[in-house]
mmCIF file of C-alpha atoms in Angstrom:
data_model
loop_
_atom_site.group_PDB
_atom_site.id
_atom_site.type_symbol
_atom_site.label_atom_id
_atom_site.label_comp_id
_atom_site.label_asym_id
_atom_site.label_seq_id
_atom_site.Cartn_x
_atom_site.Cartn_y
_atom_site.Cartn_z
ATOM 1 C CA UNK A 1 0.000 0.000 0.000
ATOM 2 C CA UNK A 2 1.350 3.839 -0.728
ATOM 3 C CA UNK A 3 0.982 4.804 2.719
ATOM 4 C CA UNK A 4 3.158 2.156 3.931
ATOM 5 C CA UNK A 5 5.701 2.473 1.446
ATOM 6 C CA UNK A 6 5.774 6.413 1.640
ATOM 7 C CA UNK A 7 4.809 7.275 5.331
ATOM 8 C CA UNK A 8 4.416 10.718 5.961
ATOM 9 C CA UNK A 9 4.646 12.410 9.371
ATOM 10 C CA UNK A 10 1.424 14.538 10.263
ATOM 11 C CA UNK A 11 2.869 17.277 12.712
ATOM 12 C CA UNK A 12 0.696 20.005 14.187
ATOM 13 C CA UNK A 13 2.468 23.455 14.659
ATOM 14 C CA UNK A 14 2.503 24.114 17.872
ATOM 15 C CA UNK A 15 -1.045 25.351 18.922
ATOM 16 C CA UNK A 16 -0.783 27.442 21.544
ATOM 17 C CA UNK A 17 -4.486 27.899 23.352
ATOM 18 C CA UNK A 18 -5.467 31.143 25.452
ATOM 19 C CA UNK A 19 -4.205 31.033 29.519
ATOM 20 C CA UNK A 20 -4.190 33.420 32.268
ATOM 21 C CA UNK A 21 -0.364 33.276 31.940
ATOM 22 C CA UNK A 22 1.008 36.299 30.722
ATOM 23 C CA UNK A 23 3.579 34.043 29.184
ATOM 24 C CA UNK A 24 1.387 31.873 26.829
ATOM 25 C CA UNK A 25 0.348 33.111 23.768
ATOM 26 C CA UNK A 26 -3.244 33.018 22.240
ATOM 27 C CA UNK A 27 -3.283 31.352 18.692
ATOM 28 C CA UNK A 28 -6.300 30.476 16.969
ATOM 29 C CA UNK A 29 -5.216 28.443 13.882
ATOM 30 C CA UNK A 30 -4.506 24.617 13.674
ATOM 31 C CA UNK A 31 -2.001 24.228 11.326
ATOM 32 C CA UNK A 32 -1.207 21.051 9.723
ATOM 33 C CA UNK A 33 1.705 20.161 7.979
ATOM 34 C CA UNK A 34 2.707 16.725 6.260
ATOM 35 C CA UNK A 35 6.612 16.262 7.152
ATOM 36 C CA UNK A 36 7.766 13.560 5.043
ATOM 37 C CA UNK A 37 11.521 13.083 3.820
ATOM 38 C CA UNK A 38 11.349 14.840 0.517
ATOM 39 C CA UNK A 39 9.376 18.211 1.815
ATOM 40 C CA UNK A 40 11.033 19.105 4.921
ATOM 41 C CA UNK A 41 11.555 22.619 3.406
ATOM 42 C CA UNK A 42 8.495 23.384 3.181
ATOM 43 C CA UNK A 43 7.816 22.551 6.227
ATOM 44 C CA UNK A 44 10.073 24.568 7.914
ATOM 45 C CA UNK A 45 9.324 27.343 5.746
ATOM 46 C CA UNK A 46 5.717 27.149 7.150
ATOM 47 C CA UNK A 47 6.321 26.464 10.487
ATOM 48 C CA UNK A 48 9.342 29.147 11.521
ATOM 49 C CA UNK A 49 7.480 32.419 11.087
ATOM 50 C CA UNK A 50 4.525 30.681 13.529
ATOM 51 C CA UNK A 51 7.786 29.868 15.987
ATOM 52 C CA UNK A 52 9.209 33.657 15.251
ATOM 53 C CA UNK A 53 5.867 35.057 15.708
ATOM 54 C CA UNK A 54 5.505 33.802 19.543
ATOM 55 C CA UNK A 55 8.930 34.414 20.168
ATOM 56 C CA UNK A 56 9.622 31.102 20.262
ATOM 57 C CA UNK A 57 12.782 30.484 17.293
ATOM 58 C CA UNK A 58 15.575 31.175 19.885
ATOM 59 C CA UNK A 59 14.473 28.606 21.830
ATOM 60 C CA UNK A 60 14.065 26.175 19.105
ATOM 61 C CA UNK A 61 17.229 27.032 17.459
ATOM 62 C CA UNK A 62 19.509 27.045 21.229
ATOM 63 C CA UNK A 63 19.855 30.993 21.006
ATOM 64 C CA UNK A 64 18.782 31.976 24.333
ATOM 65 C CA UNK A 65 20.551 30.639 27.174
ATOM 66 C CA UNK A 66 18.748 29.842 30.314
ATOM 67 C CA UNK A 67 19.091 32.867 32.872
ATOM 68 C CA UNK A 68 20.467 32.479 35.889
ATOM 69 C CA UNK A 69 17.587 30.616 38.303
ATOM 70 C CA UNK A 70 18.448 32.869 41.147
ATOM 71 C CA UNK A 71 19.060 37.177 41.288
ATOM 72 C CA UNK A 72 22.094 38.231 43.563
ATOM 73 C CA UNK A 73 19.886 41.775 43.878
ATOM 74 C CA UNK A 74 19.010 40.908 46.979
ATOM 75 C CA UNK A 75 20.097 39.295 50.162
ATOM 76 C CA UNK A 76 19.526 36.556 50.756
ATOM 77 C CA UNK A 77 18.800 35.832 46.650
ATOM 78 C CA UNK A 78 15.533 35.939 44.749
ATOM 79 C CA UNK A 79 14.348 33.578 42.148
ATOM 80 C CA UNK A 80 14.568 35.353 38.808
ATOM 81 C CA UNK A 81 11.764 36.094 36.985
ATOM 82 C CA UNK A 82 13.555 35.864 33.951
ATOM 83 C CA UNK A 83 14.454 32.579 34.631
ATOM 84 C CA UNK A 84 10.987 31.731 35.272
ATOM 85 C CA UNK A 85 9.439 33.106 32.238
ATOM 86 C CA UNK A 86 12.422 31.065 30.431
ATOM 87 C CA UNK A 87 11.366 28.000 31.517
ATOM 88 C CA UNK A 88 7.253 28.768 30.906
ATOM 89 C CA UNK A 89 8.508 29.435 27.176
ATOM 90 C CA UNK A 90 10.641 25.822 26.795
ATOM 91 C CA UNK A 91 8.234 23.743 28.499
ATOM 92 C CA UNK A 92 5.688 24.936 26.514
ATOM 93 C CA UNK A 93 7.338 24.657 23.344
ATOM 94 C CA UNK A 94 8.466 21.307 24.542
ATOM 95 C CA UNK A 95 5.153 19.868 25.628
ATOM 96 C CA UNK A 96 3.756 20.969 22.017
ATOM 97 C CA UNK A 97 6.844 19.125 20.382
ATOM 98 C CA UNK A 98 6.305 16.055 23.013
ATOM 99 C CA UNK A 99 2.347 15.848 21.666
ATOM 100 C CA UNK A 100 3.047 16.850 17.885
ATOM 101 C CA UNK A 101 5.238 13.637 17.676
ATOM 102 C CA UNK A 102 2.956 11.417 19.851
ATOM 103 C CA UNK A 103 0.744 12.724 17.885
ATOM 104 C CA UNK A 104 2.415 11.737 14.447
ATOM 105 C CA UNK A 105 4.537 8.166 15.442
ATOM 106 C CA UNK A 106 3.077 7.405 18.520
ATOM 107 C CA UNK A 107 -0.350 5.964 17.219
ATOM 108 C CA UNK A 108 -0.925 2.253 17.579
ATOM 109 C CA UNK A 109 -1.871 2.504 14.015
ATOM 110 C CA UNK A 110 1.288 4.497 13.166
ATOM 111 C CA UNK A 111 3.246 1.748 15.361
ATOM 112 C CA UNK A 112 1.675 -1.353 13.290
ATOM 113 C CA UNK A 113 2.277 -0.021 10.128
ATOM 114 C CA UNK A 114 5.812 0.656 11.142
ATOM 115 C CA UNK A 115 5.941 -2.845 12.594
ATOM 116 C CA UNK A 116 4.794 -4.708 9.772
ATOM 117 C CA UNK A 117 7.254 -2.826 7.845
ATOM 118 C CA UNK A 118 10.114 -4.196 9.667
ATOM 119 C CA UNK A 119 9.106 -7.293 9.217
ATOM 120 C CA UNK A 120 8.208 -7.412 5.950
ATOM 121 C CA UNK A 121 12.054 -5.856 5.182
ATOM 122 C CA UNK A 122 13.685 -8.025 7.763
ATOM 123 C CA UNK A 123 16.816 -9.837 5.980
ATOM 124 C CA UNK A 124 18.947 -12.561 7.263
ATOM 125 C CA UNK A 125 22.273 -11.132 5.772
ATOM 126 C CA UNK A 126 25.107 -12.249 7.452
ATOM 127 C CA UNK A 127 23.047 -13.542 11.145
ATOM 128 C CA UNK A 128 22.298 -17.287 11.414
ATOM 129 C CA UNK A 129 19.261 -18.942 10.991
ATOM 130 C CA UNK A 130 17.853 -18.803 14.103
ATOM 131 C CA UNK A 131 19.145 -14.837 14.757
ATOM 132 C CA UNK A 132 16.866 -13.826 11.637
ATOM 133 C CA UNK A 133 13.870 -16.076 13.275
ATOM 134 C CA UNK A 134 14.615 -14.619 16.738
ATOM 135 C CA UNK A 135 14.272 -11.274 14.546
ATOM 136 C CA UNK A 136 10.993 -11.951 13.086
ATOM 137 C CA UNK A 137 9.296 -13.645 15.939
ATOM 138 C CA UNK A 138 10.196 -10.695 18.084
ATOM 139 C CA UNK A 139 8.596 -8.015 16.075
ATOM 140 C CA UNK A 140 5.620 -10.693 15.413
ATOM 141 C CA UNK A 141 5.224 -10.351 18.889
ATOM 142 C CA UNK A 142 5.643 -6.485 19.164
ATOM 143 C CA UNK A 143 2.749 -6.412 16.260
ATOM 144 C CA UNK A 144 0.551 -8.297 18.507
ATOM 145 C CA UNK A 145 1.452 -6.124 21.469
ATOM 146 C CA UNK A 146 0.105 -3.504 19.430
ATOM 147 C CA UNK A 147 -3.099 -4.983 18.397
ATOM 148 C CA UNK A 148 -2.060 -6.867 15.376
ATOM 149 C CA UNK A 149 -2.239 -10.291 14.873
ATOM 150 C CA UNK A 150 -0.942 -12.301 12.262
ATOM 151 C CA UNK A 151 -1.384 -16.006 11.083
ATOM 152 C CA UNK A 152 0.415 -18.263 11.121
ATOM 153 C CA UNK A 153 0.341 -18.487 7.292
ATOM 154 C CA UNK A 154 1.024 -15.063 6.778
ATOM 155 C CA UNK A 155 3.871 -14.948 9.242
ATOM 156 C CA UNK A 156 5.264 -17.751 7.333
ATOM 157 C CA UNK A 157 4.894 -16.335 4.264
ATOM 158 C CA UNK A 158 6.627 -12.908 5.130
ATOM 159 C CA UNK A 159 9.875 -14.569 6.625
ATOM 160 C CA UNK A 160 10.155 -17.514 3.705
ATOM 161 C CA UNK A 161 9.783 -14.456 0.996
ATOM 162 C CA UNK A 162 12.654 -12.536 2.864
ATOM 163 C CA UNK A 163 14.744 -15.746 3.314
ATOM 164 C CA UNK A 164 14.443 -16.091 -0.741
ATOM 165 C CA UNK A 165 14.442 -18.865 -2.836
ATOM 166 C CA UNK A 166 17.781 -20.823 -1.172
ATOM 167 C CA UNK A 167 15.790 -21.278 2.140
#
């Protein structure tokens, strides 16, 4: 099937709902973006000026350093409020980024197409025998952790057609 042999990665920009924080911004759009290997340009292209827009690039790209957690101001020392509005802005750009790719590969249907996949491009090579069956029955058995089951027959089928024609 195409969407097996082509997988595309379905990433949401970074949606960013209302708060009372002063330090989260309000965006209204869902934007959806197919990151696959051959349009990663556009991709970025699309997504930076959302990232620039809620001053979130320098965080994505490493620019801003993390302020100091505590102010020497006064005595005894403060926590920073620079350093706290710091670490608002990566954890929320980090908890979008955590869900996008849940999100995208994290999917038990994502996971099974992967799966089957593997298996379906496992190759002895060089291993022995029993290595390449060890292989195969152990993502078998990840497939079934992850709600697919195959038969026997087909199980067979996909590790005699990888063994080839000398097995």
């Amino acid at each position: 099937n195409s969407a097996a042999s082509n997988p595309a990665i379905n990433v949401t920009a970074p949606v960013l709902t209302q708060s009372a924080s002063p330090f989260s911004p309000n965006l209204q759009h869902f934007i959806t973006i197919n990151l696959s290997q051959t349009n990663y340009l556009l991709w970025k292209t699309q997504l930076t000026p959302i990232l620039k827009a809620y001053n979130f690039l320098d965080l994505v790209h490493g620019d801003e350093p993390c302020p100091p957690q505590l102010t020497s101001e006064d005595n005894p020392a403060s926590l920073n409020p620079s350093y706290t509005s710091w670490c608002q802005r990566d954890q929320l750009v980090l908890s979008e980024a955590w869900s996008a790719l849940a999100q995208a590969i994290g999917s038990p249907s994502h996971t099974r197409i992967l799966l089957h996949m593997q298996l379906q491009n496992l190759k002895k090579n060089d291993s022995s025998i029993s290595t390449y069956l060890q292989q195969a029955k152990y993502i078998m058995d990840e497939l079934a952790a992850a709600g697919k089951i195959l038969s026997p027959e087909e199980f067979n089928a996909i590790v005699f057609d990888n063994l080839g024609p000398s097995f």
